[in-house]
Short mmCIF file of C-alpha atoms in Angstrom, two decimals:
data_model
loop_
_atom_site.label_atom_id
_atom_site.label_comp_id
_atom_site.label_asym_id
_atom_site.label_seq_id
_atom_site.Cartn_x
_atom_site.Cartn_y
_atom_site.Cartn_z
CA MET Q 1 -8.12 9.23 22.89
CA ASN Q 2 -6.30 6.00 22.13
CA GLU Q 3 -3.74 7.02 19.54
CA ALA Q 4 -2.58 3.46 18.80
CA LEU Q 5 -6.04 2.30 18.08
CA VAL Q 6 -6.82 5.28 15.91
CA VAL Q 7 -3.59 4.68 13.93
CA ILE Q 8 -4.49 0.97 13.54
CA VAL Q 9 -7.93 1.85 12.14
CA ARG Q 10 -6.38 4.53 9.83
CA VAL Q 11 -3.77 2.07 8.66
CA ILE Q 12 -6.49 -0.38 7.72
CA ILE Q 13 -8.25 2.37 5.79
CA ALA Q 14 -5.19 3.62 4.05
CA PHE Q 15 -3.81 0.11 3.22
CA PHE Q 16 -6.96 -1.35 1.72
CA SER Q 17 -7.84 1.92 0.02
CA LEU Q 18 -4.41 2.02 -1.66
CA LEU Q 19 -4.71 -1.75 -2.59
CA ILE Q 20 -8.12 -1.25 -4.16
CA PHE Q 21 -7.09 1.96 -6.14
CA THR Q 22 -3.84 0.44 -7.40
CA ARG Q 23 -5.81 -2.73 -8.57
CA LEU Q 24 -8.24 -0.52 -10.32
CA LEU Q 25 -5.47 1.50 -11.99
CA GLY Q 26 -4.08 -1.64 -13.68
CA LYS Q 27 -0.79 -3.54 -13.90
CA GLN Q 28 1.61 -1.08 -15.37
CA GLU Q 29 5.12 -2.30 -14.56
CA VAL Q 30 7.37 -0.20 -12.44
CA GLY Q 31 9.94 -0.40 -15.20
CA GLN Q 32 7.41 0.97 -17.70
CA LEU Q 33 6.49 4.05 -15.72
CA THR Q 34 7.03 7.48 -17.18
CA PHE Q 35 8.67 10.11 -15.00
CA PHE Q 36 5.26 11.50 -14.23
CA ASP Q 37 3.82 8.16 -13.30
CA TYR Q 38 6.72 7.62 -11.02
CA ILE Q 39 6.20 10.98 -9.28
CA ASN Q 40 2.52 10.40 -9.13
CA GLY Q 41 2.95 7.05 -7.50
CA ILE Q 42 5.23 8.57 -4.88
CA THR Q 43 2.66 11.31 -4.18
CA ILE Q 44 -0.14 8.77 -3.84
CA GLY Q 45 2.02 6.68 -1.44
CA SER Q 46 2.81 9.77 0.59
CA ILE Q 47 -0.79 10.75 0.93
CA ALA Q 48 -1.63 7.24 2.06
CA GLY Q 49 1.19 7.44 4.67
CA THR Q 50 -0.18 10.70 6.02
CA LEU Q 51 -3.69 9.36 6.02
CA ALA Q 52 -2.44 6.49 8.30
CA THR Q 53 -0.33 8.43 10.79
CA ASP Q 54 -1.13 12.17 10.75
CA LEU Q 55 -3.67 12.42 13.50
CA SER Q 56 -3.58 16.31 13.52
CA SER Q 57 -5.96 16.30 10.52
CA LYS Q 58 -9.06 14.39 9.63
CA ALA Q 59 -8.60 11.04 7.85
CA TRP Q 60 -11.37 12.13 5.44
CA ALA Q 61 -9.36 15.00 4.01
CA HIS Q 62 -6.45 12.79 3.22
CA TRP Q 63 -8.74 10.03 1.82
CA ILE Q 64 -10.31 12.55 -0.53
CA GLY Q 65 -6.79 13.58 -1.61
CA LEU Q 66 -5.88 9.88 -2.24
CA THR Q 67 -9.03 9.28 -4.18
CA GLY Q 68 -8.69 12.44 -6.13
CA PHE Q 69 -5.15 11.38 -7.28
CA ALA Q 70 -6.39 7.93 -8.13
CA ILE Q 71 -9.34 9.21 -10.13
CA LEU Q 72 -7.20 11.64 -12.03
CA THR Q 73 -4.56 8.99 -12.76
CA GLY Q 74 -7.29 6.66 -14.04
CA LEU Q 75 -8.84 9.46 -16.13
CA LEU Q 76 -5.43 10.28 -17.75
CA GLN Q 77 -4.93 6.54 -18.44
CA PHE Q 78 -8.33 6.44 -20.09
CA ILE Q 79 -7.66 9.68 -22.14
CA THR Q 80 -4.22 8.41 -23.24
CA ILE Q 81 -5.74 5.13 -24.48
CA LYS Q 82 -8.71 6.72 -26.24
CA ASN Q 83 -7.07 9.80 -27.79
CA ARG Q 84 -3.76 9.23 -29.60
CA TYR Q 85 -2.92 12.91 -29.84
CA LEU Q 86 -3.58 13.61 -26.11
CA GLY Q 87 -1.71 10.41 -25.34
CA LYS Q 88 1.38 11.81 -27.08
CA VAL Q 89 0.99 15.16 -25.36
CA LEU Q 90 0.59 13.67 -21.91
CA ASP Q 91 3.00 10.75 -22.09
CA GLY Q 92 5.51 12.20 -24.62
CA GLU Q 93 7.11 10.36 -27.49
CA PRO Q 94 10.19 8.29 -27.94
CA THR Q 95 13.06 10.44 -29.24
CA VAL Q 96 15.72 9.26 -31.69
CA VAL Q 97 19.15 10.30 -30.49
CA ILE Q 98 21.32 8.35 -32.82
CA GLU Q 99 20.33 7.76 -36.46
CA ASN Q 100 22.54 5.95 -38.94
CA GLY Q 101 25.43 6.14 -36.43
CA LYS Q 102 25.14 9.98 -36.12
CA ILE Q 103 24.40 11.59 -32.76
CA LEU Q 104 21.34 13.97 -33.06
CA GLU Q 105 22.55 16.61 -30.64
CA ASP Q 106 19.47 18.77 -30.90
CA ASN Q 107 17.29 15.89 -29.70
CA LEU Q 108 19.72 15.21 -26.93
CA ARG Q 109 19.48 18.82 -25.86
CA LYS Q 110 15.72 18.72 -25.85
CA MET Q 111 15.85 15.64 -23.63
CA ARG Q 112 18.22 17.61 -21.36
CA ILE Q 113 20.84 14.74 -21.44
CA LYS Q 114 24.52 15.55 -21.41
CA LEU Q 115 26.83 13.79 -23.83
CA GLY Q 116 28.74 12.19 -20.88
CA GLU Q 117 25.44 10.80 -19.46
CA PHE Q 118 24.53 9.57 -23.00
CA MET Q 119 27.77 7.69 -23.33
CA MET Q 120 27.36 6.20 -19.83
CA LEU Q 121 23.84 4.94 -20.93
CA LEU Q 122 25.36 3.35 -24.02
CA ARG Q 123 27.99 1.64 -21.96
CA ASP Q 124 25.25 0.46 -19.66
CA LYS Q 125 23.90 -1.27 -22.79
CA ASP Q 126 27.32 -2.93 -23.32
CA ILE Q 127 28.15 -0.58 -26.18
CA PHE Q 128 31.64 0.71 -25.94
CA ASP Q 129 31.99 1.70 -29.62
CA ILE Q 130 29.50 4.19 -30.82
CA THR Q 131 30.03 3.19 -34.42
CA GLU Q 132 28.31 -0.04 -33.75
CA VAL Q 133 24.95 1.78 -33.28
CA GLU Q 134 22.44 2.19 -36.00
CA TYR Q 135 19.70 3.70 -33.98
CA ALA Q 136 19.44 4.79 -30.38
CA ILE Q 137 16.05 5.93 -29.03
CA PHE Q 138 15.09 7.44 -25.63
CA GLU Q 139 11.82 5.87 -24.50
CA VAL Q 140 9.18 7.75 -22.62
CA ASN Q 141 10.09 5.90 -19.44
CA GLY Q 142 13.61 7.39 -19.63
CA ARG Q 143 15.34 4.25 -20.85
CA LEU Q 144 17.58 3.97 -23.88
CA SER Q 145 16.78 1.42 -26.55
CA VAL Q 146 19.59 0.59 -28.97
CA LEU Q 147 19.68 -1.16 -32.39
CA LYS Q 148 23.06 -2.18 -33.42
CA LYS Q 149 24.22 -2.17 -37.08
CA GLY Q 150 23.58 -5.54 -38.83
CA GLU Q 151 27.20 -6.55 -38.80
CA HIS Q 152 27.34 -6.21 -35.02
CA LEU Q 153 24.19 -8.19 -34.29
CA PRO Q 154 24.62 -11.70 -32.84
CA VAL Q 155 24.00 -14.63 -35.09
CA THR Q 156 20.67 -16.33 -34.59
CA ARG Q 157 19.54 -19.93 -35.30
CA SER Q 158 17.57 -18.68 -38.29
CA ASP Q 159 20.75 -17.04 -39.75
CA LEU Q 160 22.41 -20.43 -39.61
CA GLN Q 161 19.28 -22.26 -40.72
CA ILE Q 162 19.24 -24.55 -37.66
CA SER Q 163 15.81 -25.76 -36.65
CA SER Q 164 14.69 -25.18 -33.14
CA MET Q 165 12.22 -26.89 -30.77
CA PRO Q 166 8.91 -25.22 -30.31
CA THR Q 167 8.76 -23.13 -27.07
CA GLY Q 168 5.90 -22.47 -24.82
CA LEU Q 169 4.92 -21.95 -21.19
CA ALA Q 170 5.49 -24.35 -18.30
CA THR Q 171 2.37 -25.12 -16.21
CA GLU Q 172 2.41 -25.52 -12.44
CA VAL Q 173 0.65 -28.74 -11.40
CA VAL Q 174 1.82 -29.39 -7.80
CA GLN Q 175 2.79 -26.89 -5.18
CA GLU Q 176 3.75 -28.10 -1.62
CA GLY Q 177 1.91 -31.40 -2.19
CA VAL Q 178 -1.29 -29.77 -3.53
CA VAL Q 179 -2.35 -30.81 -7.03
CA PHE Q 180 -3.81 -28.12 -9.36
CA LYS Q 181 -6.48 -30.14 -11.24
CA GLN Q 182 -7.45 -27.11 -13.33
CA ASN Q 183 -3.90 -26.65 -14.55
CA LEU Q 184 -3.67 -30.40 -15.33
CA SER Q 185 -6.76 -30.34 -17.43
CA GLN Q 186 -5.52 -27.18 -19.26
CA ARG Q 187 -2.63 -29.33 -20.49
CA LYS Q 188 -5.12 -32.20 -21.20
CA LYS Q 189 -3.65 -34.37 -18.47
CA ASP Q 190 -5.31 -36.14 -15.53
CA MET Q 191 -4.44 -37.44 -12.10
CA PHE Q 192 -3.69 -40.89 -13.53
CA TRP Q 193 -1.05 -39.41 -15.88
CA LEU Q 194 0.44 -37.35 -12.94
CA LYS Q 195 0.70 -40.51 -10.76
CA GLN Q 196 2.29 -42.43 -13.64
CA GLN Q 197 4.91 -39.62 -14.17
CA LEU Q 198 5.66 -39.43 -10.46
CA GLN Q 199 6.01 -43.18 -10.14
CA ALA Q 200 8.41 -43.17 -13.13
CA GLN Q 201 10.53 -40.78 -11.06
CA GLY Q 202 10.29 -43.03 -7.95
CA ILE Q 203 7.69 -40.94 -6.15
CA GLU Q 204 4.79 -42.80 -4.59
CA ASP Q 205 3.05 -39.94 -2.69
CA VAL Q 206 2.31 -36.48 -4.17
CA GLN Q 207 2.80 -35.13 -0.63
CA ASP Q 208 6.56 -35.73 -1.17
CA VAL Q 209 6.54 -33.16 -3.98
CA LEU Q 210 7.42 -29.59 -3.36
CA TYR Q 211 6.90 -28.35 -6.86
CA ALA Q 212 6.04 -29.88 -10.21
CA LEU Q 213 5.70 -28.34 -13.68
CA ILE Q 214 4.61 -29.63 -17.06
CA LEU Q 215 7.27 -28.39 -19.32
CA PRO Q 216 6.49 -27.18 -22.86
CA ASN Q 217 7.65 -30.48 -24.24
CA ASP Q 218 5.08 -32.28 -22.01
CA ARG Q 219 7.69 -33.71 -19.72
CA LEU Q 220 7.32 -33.45 -15.95
CA TYR Q 221 9.65 -31.43 -13.89
CA VAL Q 222 9.53 -32.50 -10.25
CA ASP Q 223 11.24 -31.10 -7.13
CA LYS Q 224 10.95 -33.16 -4.00
CA TYR Q 225 11.20 -32.08 -0.42
CA ASP Q 226 13.93 -34.49 0.01
CA ASP Q 227 16.77 -33.00 -2.03
CA SER Q 228 19.47 -35.52 -1.10
CA ILE Q 229 22.16 -32.93 -1.34
CA GLY Q 230 25.27 -33.20 0.81
CA ASP Q 231 27.33 -30.44 2.41
CA LYS Q 232 29.26 -29.66 -0.85
CA SER Q 233 26.80 -27.05 -1.92
CA ASP Q 234 27.03 -25.11 1.39
CA ILE Q 235 29.05 -22.12 0.42
CA GLY Q 236 28.81 -20.40 3.85
CA ASP Q 237 32.21 -19.41 5.34
CA TYR Q 238 30.99 -18.85 8.96
CA GLU Q 239 29.69 -21.41 11.25
CA GLY Q 240 26.96 -19.30 12.83
CA PRO Q 241 24.34 -19.36 14.21
CA PHE Q 242 23.12 -16.19 12.51
CA MET O 1 -20.40 -15.70 -7.37
CA LYS O 2 -16.66 -15.14 -7.16
CA LYS O 3 -16.97 -12.32 -9.61
CA PHE O 4 -19.82 -10.79 -7.81
CA MET O 5 -17.79 -10.87 -4.53
CA LEU O 6 -14.75 -9.41 -6.41
CA TYR O 7 -16.84 -6.19 -6.83
CA VAL O 8 -18.97 -6.31 -3.82
CA VAL O 9 -16.18 -6.69 -1.23
CA PRO O 10 -14.00 -3.74 -2.39
CA SER O 11 -17.13 -1.58 -2.74
CA ALA O 12 -18.38 -2.52 0.67
CA MET O 13 -15.01 -1.73 2.18
CA LEU O 14 -14.77 1.65 0.48
CA PHE O 15 -18.31 2.48 1.67
CA LEU O 16 -17.41 1.33 5.23
CA PHE O 17 -14.26 3.55 5.22
CA VAL O 18 -16.32 6.53 4.02
CA VAL O 19 -18.84 5.97 6.73
CA VAL O 20 -16.16 5.54 9.54
CA MET O 21 -14.37 8.70 8.37
CA ASN O 22 -17.50 10.79 8.41
CA SER O 23 -19.19 9.35 11.42
CA GLY O 24 -17.99 12.12 13.76
CA SER O 25 -20.99 14.46 13.24
CA MET O 26 -23.41 11.70 14.05
CA LEU O 27 -21.42 10.16 16.92
CA LYS O 28 -20.95 13.42 18.84
CA LYS O 29 -24.61 13.46 19.39
CA PRO O 30 -25.84 11.99 22.72
CA TYR O 31 -26.96 8.34 22.71
CA GLY O 32 -27.77 7.95 26.39
CA GLN O 33 -27.92 9.84 29.74
CA ASP O 34 -24.19 9.95 30.36
CA ASP O 35 -22.85 11.44 27.21
CA ARG O 36 -24.77 14.77 27.01
CA VAL O 37 -21.73 17.07 26.80
CA TYR O 38 -23.25 20.03 25.04
CA GLU O 39 -26.44 20.12 27.19
CA ALA O 40 -24.36 19.80 30.40
CA VAL O 41 -22.19 22.85 29.36
CA LYS O 42 -25.48 24.77 28.75
CA GLN O 43 -26.54 23.75 32.19
CA LEU O 44 -23.21 24.79 33.61
CA GLU O 45 -23.59 28.24 32.05
CA THR O 46 -27.08 28.57 33.75
CA HIS O 47 -25.70 27.53 37.16
CA VAL O 48 -22.78 29.87 36.93
CA LYS O 49 -25.09 32.76 35.95
CA GLU O 50 -27.21 31.95 39.04
CA GLU O 51 -24.01 31.51 41.09
CA ARG O 52 -25.01 27.99 42.12
CA TRP O 53 -21.41 26.78 42.39
CA GLU O 54 -22.15 23.37 43.96
CA HIS O 55 -24.31 22.49 41.01
CA ALA O 56 -21.68 23.76 38.69
CA GLU O 57 -19.06 21.48 40.25
CA LYS O 58 -21.36 18.51 39.62
CA ASP O 59 -21.88 19.73 36.03
CA ILE O 60 -18.16 20.00 35.35
CA GLN O 61 -17.56 16.42 36.69
CA TYR O 62 -20.31 15.05 34.51
CA ILE O 63 -18.92 17.01 31.49
CA GLU O 64 -15.49 15.47 31.97
CA ARG O 65 -16.91 11.85 32.10
CA ALA O 66 -19.26 12.52 29.18
CA TRP O 67 -16.60 14.06 27.05
CA LYS O 68 -14.30 10.96 27.58
CA LYS O 69 -17.16 8.81 26.33
CA VAL O 70 -17.76 10.93 23.28
CA VAL O 71 -14.07 11.00 22.51
CA ASN O 72 -14.00 7.21 22.36
CA ARG O 73 -16.62 7.29 19.62
CA ILE O 74 -15.44 10.17 17.54
CA GLN O 75 -11.63 9.66 17.68
CA PHE O 76 -11.57 7.91 14.33
CA SER O 77 -13.07 10.73 12.33
CA VAL O 78 -12.00 14.05 13.86
CA GLU O 79 -8.68 15.91 14.35
CA LYS O 80 -6.72 15.07 17.42
CA ASP O 81 -6.00 18.79 17.94
CA ASN O 82 -9.73 19.65 17.99
CA MET O 83 -10.37 17.10 20.68
CA GLU O 84 -7.41 18.19 22.68
CA GLU O 85 -8.58 21.81 22.51
CA ILE O 86 -12.03 20.78 23.95
CA SER O 87 -10.31 18.68 26.61
CA GLN O 88 -8.21 21.77 27.60
CA THR O 89 -11.14 24.06 27.66
CA ILE O 90 -13.03 21.65 29.92
CA SER O 91 -9.99 21.64 32.22
CA HIS O 92 -9.99 25.51 32.25
CA MET O 93 -13.68 25.52 33.10
CA LYS O 94 -13.06 23.03 35.92
CA GLY O 95 -10.50 25.18 37.49
CA GLN O 96 -12.57 28.27 37.19
CA VAL O 97 -15.55 26.47 38.80
CA TYR O 98 -13.40 25.54 41.82
CA ILE O 99 -12.06 29.09 42.22
CA ARG O 100 -15.52 30.50 41.50
CA ASP O 101 -14.17 32.74 38.67
CA ASP O 102 -17.48 33.57 36.85
CA GLN O 103 -15.76 36.04 34.31
CA ALA O 104 -13.13 33.63 32.99
CA ILE O 105 -15.48 30.67 32.90
CA PHE O 106 -17.85 32.38 30.42
CA GLU O 107 -14.95 33.00 28.03
CA HIS O 108 -14.27 29.29 28.00
CA ILE O 109 -17.89 28.18 27.87
CA TYR O 110 -18.40 30.32 24.74
CA TYR O 111 -15.04 29.15 23.31
CA TYR O 112 -16.30 25.59 23.96
CA TYR O 113 -19.47 26.23 22.00
CA ASP O 114 -17.47 27.32 19.06
CA LEU O 115 -15.18 24.30 19.27
CA TRP O 116 -18.20 21.98 19.60
CA ASP O 117 -19.77 23.49 16.45
CA ARG O 118 -16.59 22.94 14.49
CA LEU O 119 -16.09 19.42 15.83
CA ALA O 120 -16.38 16.86 12.95
CA LYS O 121 -17.44 19.43 10.35
#
């Protein structure tokens, strides 16, 4: 038996199975995971690891385990989307822990959070004076959301009635000398426009461009390979090599 | 076409993985003249019963070679422990053939039959 070869084949199976299953399960962000999602993810990863390297048992048994967890996760996702009540039961609900500046200690107790921990979470949100808080809510992913009282909220442009420029998304049009024509046409531009813009910035060849974006205000941001930067920005304090 | 490939490639990969992981029961079967492990052990049993030890020696050498060939095919889908147990049993049988121990060898032949039955199931 060639153990290395068997591990290589099993790694390929585990790696691509995991990749396919996670793509099928969607794009839930790590920061948005509930405690259960987090543990479930660790379990799935652990099964995939065992599938790759535990030669004392059949790969099939581990793969079935991995598939089972993926199917059940997908099923739960489907149920929580389709049925609001079951969604609440399975995912939990956000819990209000401060209302009108008053700590709701019963809710804190239900969440099994100590007052000390709670104060730490508030400080983590840059709140050192609890009287500034109108509402504090524990989200299902374990994070604390805080709404400050009106008098402690920062002033915005609309408060001061200052007009603001429209915002939008920047569009990548050149990356490492390659032009993305599809992105150009999305912004209703063409190669002629791009060449004109580059020439205006003293660039004759698109191959000299590392990265270019069309900004929301239709201006072109260009970063060349040649940065023309001296030694001043080198903040290293050791000669190296390392 | 791209969308079609987006579904076909992962599905084909998953199908291939399932086939590889379950191929053991098919691949343990003989596919030529030099990989007939089970039949060779049956023949060894007959030769030991008839006390034809020279034939038994040839049988056990063939079994060792044939088993190595089968291992190369089934290693991706069966437990390492199961394969090692069969290898050990064959080694036991080999020793018992050389010392002409017809009592111990039957124990290992029948143990081998059981291991073979359980292989890739």
